[in-house]
């Protein structure tokens, strides 16, 4: 059974002042969801929350040595999208205190949630935090991911797991979208090279 935790309000002005990269903003938002809005499964302990961080660092005291994170997206037949998740996982691992971080795709590609769960356990995880890399709630969040997670956990008795909410509506997303807009307008206005998102894909709208 899920143990619901109350949504907590925090002051993110410090973070907004320090973070300019959209990638780092996404990391902060996902880290926020994992630590503040988690519901823990398979244990009678209440969900823990980080006592709000003054900086994103690798010495976060609330992170257990046997905790692991699975960042799960939808999965795609386009391999470039799947590779993007792997890159994001590397970024997340480098910016947080989690030593065990694995990517997973809900469908259409490997590794699956089951594959990632097994990999976490093999690396010594006793609790797995499953973080959906989705914007909003829906069937995948409410049904598919919980079902696949429960199926994976059955194979590893004694290992608890947490499913965090999706990214959802958050002020940091405004900064991310705005930065994406500016990253497109600048090359168009100044005939600059493609931005890092479009570079090498031929998709940049300035070429249309």
Tab-separated table of C-alpha atoms in Angstrom:
chain	number	residue	atom	x	y	z
A	1	UNK	CA	0.000	0.000	0.000
A	2	UNK	CA	1.063	3.567	-0.679
A	3	UNK	CA	1.796	5.852	2.240
A	4	UNK	CA	0.708	9.287	1.070
A	5	UNK	CA	2.861	12.222	1.955
A	6	UNK	CA	1.656	15.782	2.226
A	7	UNK	CA	2.804	18.185	-0.456
A	8	UNK	CA	5.327	20.553	0.977
A	9	UNK	CA	5.903	24.101	-0.122
A	10	UNK	CA	9.445	25.310	-0.415
A	11	UNK	CA	11.106	28.530	-1.409
A	12	UNK	CA	12.931	27.962	-4.684
A	13	UNK	CA	14.121	31.540	-5.185
A	14	UNK	CA	17.706	30.571	-4.343
A	15	UNK	CA	17.692	27.807	-6.926
A	16	UNK	CA	16.142	30.021	-9.605
A	17	UNK	CA	18.863	32.586	-9.001
A	18	UNK	CA	21.648	30.045	-9.359
A	19	UNK	CA	20.455	27.743	-12.126
A	20	UNK	CA	20.550	28.940	-15.733
A	21	UNK	CA	20.928	25.686	-17.630
A	22	UNK	CA	17.689	23.967	-18.586
A	23	UNK	CA	19.317	20.618	-17.962
A	24	UNK	CA	20.204	21.537	-14.391
A	25	UNK	CA	16.716	22.900	-13.839
A	26	UNK	CA	15.274	19.586	-14.915
A	27	UNK	CA	17.603	17.790	-12.528
A	28	UNK	CA	16.528	19.979	-9.629
A	29	UNK	CA	12.851	19.415	-10.433
A	30	UNK	CA	13.204	15.660	-10.607
A	31	UNK	CA	15.317	15.631	-7.428
A	32	UNK	CA	12.593	17.683	-5.733
A	33	UNK	CA	9.907	15.165	-6.725
A	34	UNK	CA	11.934	12.212	-5.480
A	35	UNK	CA	12.714	13.697	-2.080
A	36	UNK	CA	9.538	15.588	-1.264
A	37	UNK	CA	6.624	13.718	-2.852
A	38	UNK	CA	7.524	10.050	-2.625
A	39	UNK	CA	5.218	7.261	-1.538
A	40	UNK	CA	7.078	4.264	-0.191
A	41	UNK	CA	6.020	0.688	-0.841
A	42	UNK	CA	7.053	-2.525	0.847
A	43	UNK	CA	7.976	-1.046	4.202
A	44	UNK	CA	6.208	0.290	7.273
A	45	UNK	CA	8.489	3.299	7.412
A	46	UNK	CA	7.073	6.688	6.383
A	47	UNK	CA	8.433	8.292	3.248
A	48	UNK	CA	11.468	10.384	4.081
A	49	UNK	CA	12.089	13.832	2.699
A	50	UNK	CA	15.270	15.796	2.346
A	51	UNK	CA	15.281	18.701	4.807
A	52	UNK	CA	15.535	20.966	1.793
A	53	UNK	CA	18.929	21.424	0.270
A	54	UNK	CA	20.983	24.574	0.258
A	55	UNK	CA	22.910	23.173	-2.690
A	56	UNK	CA	22.798	20.187	-4.994
A	57	UNK	CA	25.765	18.096	-3.919
A	58	UNK	CA	26.949	14.553	-3.534
A	59	UNK	CA	27.016	14.600	0.263
A	60	UNK	CA	23.225	14.671	0.818
A	61	UNK	CA	22.798	13.207	4.302
A	62	UNK	CA	19.340	11.749	3.698
A	63	UNK	CA	20.461	9.446	0.879
A	64	UNK	CA	20.968	5.913	2.089
A	65	UNK	CA	23.922	3.831	0.902
A	66	UNK	CA	21.546	1.127	-0.308
A	67	UNK	CA	19.155	3.420	-2.178
A	68	UNK	CA	18.882	3.313	-5.953
A	69	UNK	CA	17.019	5.395	-8.515
A	70	UNK	CA	15.335	4.279	-11.710
A	71	UNK	CA	14.443	7.106	-14.072
A	72	UNK	CA	11.774	5.790	-16.409
A	73	UNK	CA	10.452	7.401	-19.569
A	74	UNK	CA	7.922	6.153	-22.092
A	75	UNK	CA	10.374	4.571	-24.495
A	76	UNK	CA	10.560	5.137	-28.226
A	77	UNK	CA	11.185	3.357	-31.488
A	78	UNK	CA	13.546	6.258	-32.253
A	79	UNK	CA	16.855	5.332	-30.687
A	80	UNK	CA	17.915	8.954	-30.326
A	81	UNK	CA	15.198	9.510	-27.739
A	82	UNK	CA	16.318	6.479	-25.767
A	83	UNK	CA	19.921	7.669	-25.838
A	84	UNK	CA	18.771	11.014	-24.431
A	85	UNK	CA	17.487	9.244	-21.333
A	86	UNK	CA	20.867	7.578	-20.816
A	87	UNK	CA	22.550	10.979	-21.018
A	88	UNK	CA	20.082	12.427	-18.540
A	89	UNK	CA	20.717	9.561	-16.128
A	90	UNK	CA	24.441	10.302	-16.300
A	91	UNK	CA	23.736	13.967	-15.525
A	92	UNK	CA	21.469	13.024	-12.630
A	93	UNK	CA	24.037	10.641	-11.171
A	94	UNK	CA	26.744	13.300	-11.353
A	95	UNK	CA	24.623	15.978	-9.674
A	96	UNK	CA	23.084	13.972	-6.830
A	97	UNK	CA	24.271	11.652	-4.105
A	98	UNK	CA	22.774	8.528	-5.642
A	99	UNK	CA	25.438	6.005	-6.578
A	100	UNK	CA	23.040	3.573	-8.240
A	101	UNK	CA	21.000	5.209	-11.004
A	102	UNK	CA	19.549	3.242	-13.893
A	103	UNK	CA	17.494	4.212	-16.964
A	104	UNK	CA	14.338	2.347	-17.910
A	105	UNK	CA	11.696	2.547	-20.605
A	106	UNK	CA	8.077	1.768	-19.870
A	107	UNK	CA	7.678	0.137	-23.280
A	108	UNK	CA	9.082	-0.104	-26.795
A	109	UNK	CA	12.736	-0.320	-25.764
A	110	UNK	CA	15.151	-1.868	-23.296
A	111	UNK	CA	16.097	-1.725	-20.499
A	112	UNK	CA	12.639	-2.281	-19.065
A	113	UNK	CA	11.610	-1.388	-15.532
A	114	UNK	CA	12.190	-5.024	-14.613
A	115	UNK	CA	15.676	-4.958	-16.133
A	116	UNK	CA	16.588	-1.770	-14.294
A	117	UNK	CA	15.159	-3.033	-10.995
A	118	UNK	CA	17.241	-6.194	-11.227
A	119	UNK	CA	20.361	-4.189	-12.050
A	120	UNK	CA	19.799	-2.005	-8.983
A	121	UNK	CA	19.433	-5.033	-6.710
A	122	UNK	CA	22.555	-6.626	-8.165
A	123	UNK	CA	24.448	-3.455	-7.234
A	124	UNK	CA	23.296	-3.749	-3.630
A	125	UNK	CA	20.099	-1.703	-3.543
A	126	UNK	CA	17.652	-2.425	-0.735
A	127	UNK	CA	15.278	0.352	-1.705
A	128	UNK	CA	14.531	1.439	-5.271
A	129	UNK	CA	13.130	4.869	-6.069
A	130	UNK	CA	11.277	4.841	-9.384
A	131	UNK	CA	11.031	8.349	-10.842
A	132	UNK	CA	8.773	8.739	-13.896
A	133	UNK	CA	10.306	11.145	-16.384
A	134	UNK	CA	6.846	12.257	-17.479
A	135	UNK	CA	5.311	15.713	-17.471
A	136	UNK	CA	1.777	14.909	-16.289
A	137	UNK	CA	-0.253	12.173	-14.676
A	138	UNK	CA	-2.377	9.782	-16.715
A	139	UNK	CA	-2.826	6.099	-17.484
A	140	UNK	CA	0.899	5.414	-17.624
A	141	UNK	CA	1.473	7.066	-14.229
A	142	UNK	CA	-1.634	5.725	-12.503
A	143	UNK	CA	-1.679	2.195	-13.881
A	144	UNK	CA	1.107	1.039	-16.184
A	145	UNK	CA	4.193	2.083	-14.239
A	146	UNK	CA	2.814	0.931	-10.845
A	147	UNK	CA	1.873	-2.425	-12.371
A	148	UNK	CA	5.264	-2.942	-14.008
A	149	UNK	CA	7.047	-1.842	-10.834
A	150	UNK	CA	5.074	-4.252	-8.660
A	151	UNK	CA	5.813	-7.077	-11.074
A	152	UNK	CA	9.534	-6.286	-10.957
A	153	UNK	CA	9.576	-6.060	-7.156
A	154	UNK	CA	7.964	-9.484	-6.724
A	155	UNK	CA	11.170	-11.049	-7.985
A	156	UNK	CA	13.183	-9.390	-5.218
A	157	UNK	CA	11.592	-10.027	-1.791
A	158	UNK	CA	12.826	-7.725	0.925
A	159	UNK	CA	13.576	-4.865	-1.440
A	160	UNK	CA	11.177	-1.951	-1.014
A	161	UNK	CA	10.410	0.590	-3.677
A	162	UNK	CA	9.029	4.089	-4.112
A	163	UNK	CA	7.190	5.590	-7.075
A	164	UNK	CA	7.436	9.368	-7.218
A	165	UNK	CA	4.922	11.636	-8.980
A	166	UNK	CA	5.638	12.941	-12.494
A	167	UNK	CA	7.291	16.317	-12.946
A	168	UNK	CA	3.926	18.088	-12.986
A	169	UNK	CA	3.289	21.813	-12.983
A	170	UNK	CA	6.187	23.649	-11.441
A	171	UNK	CA	7.684	27.104	-11.659
A	172	UNK	CA	11.030	25.665	-12.791
A	173	UNK	CA	9.360	24.325	-15.934
A	174	UNK	CA	8.613	27.922	-16.932
A	175	UNK	CA	12.341	28.644	-16.968
A	176	UNK	CA	13.065	25.514	-18.973
A	177	UNK	CA	10.463	26.289	-21.652
A	178	UNK	CA	11.581	29.914	-21.811
A	179	UNK	CA	15.202	28.884	-22.255
A	180	UNK	CA	14.215	26.525	-25.068
A	181	UNK	CA	12.362	29.370	-26.795
A	182	UNK	CA	15.355	31.681	-26.491
A	183	UNK	CA	17.736	28.976	-27.687
A	184	UNK	CA	15.732	28.781	-30.915
A	185	UNK	CA	15.221	32.507	-31.417
A	186	UNK	CA	18.905	33.354	-31.030
A	187	UNK	CA	20.171	31.206	-33.945
A	188	UNK	CA	17.342	32.481	-36.156
A	189	UNK	CA	18.006	36.144	-35.345
A	190	UNK	CA	21.793	36.004	-35.425
A	191	UNK	CA	22.376	33.248	-37.964
A	192	UNK	CA	24.175	31.357	-35.214
A	193	UNK	CA	24.863	27.606	-35.206
A	194	UNK	CA	22.137	25.172	-34.237
A	195	UNK	CA	21.479	24.929	-30.516
A	196	UNK	CA	22.674	21.898	-28.567
A	197	UNK	CA	19.249	20.263	-28.827
A	198	UNK	CA	18.992	20.455	-32.622
A	199	UNK	CA	22.678	20.284	-33.505
A	200	UNK	CA	23.313	17.525	-36.022
A	201	UNK	CA	19.650	16.586	-36.433
A	202	UNK	CA	18.747	18.912	-39.294
A	203	UNK	CA	15.579	19.797	-37.397
A	204	UNK	CA	16.417	23.395	-36.517
A	205	UNK	CA	13.610	25.688	-37.673
A	206	UNK	CA	16.077	28.315	-38.846
A	207	UNK	CA	16.832	25.969	-41.724
A	208	UNK	CA	13.189	25.861	-42.863
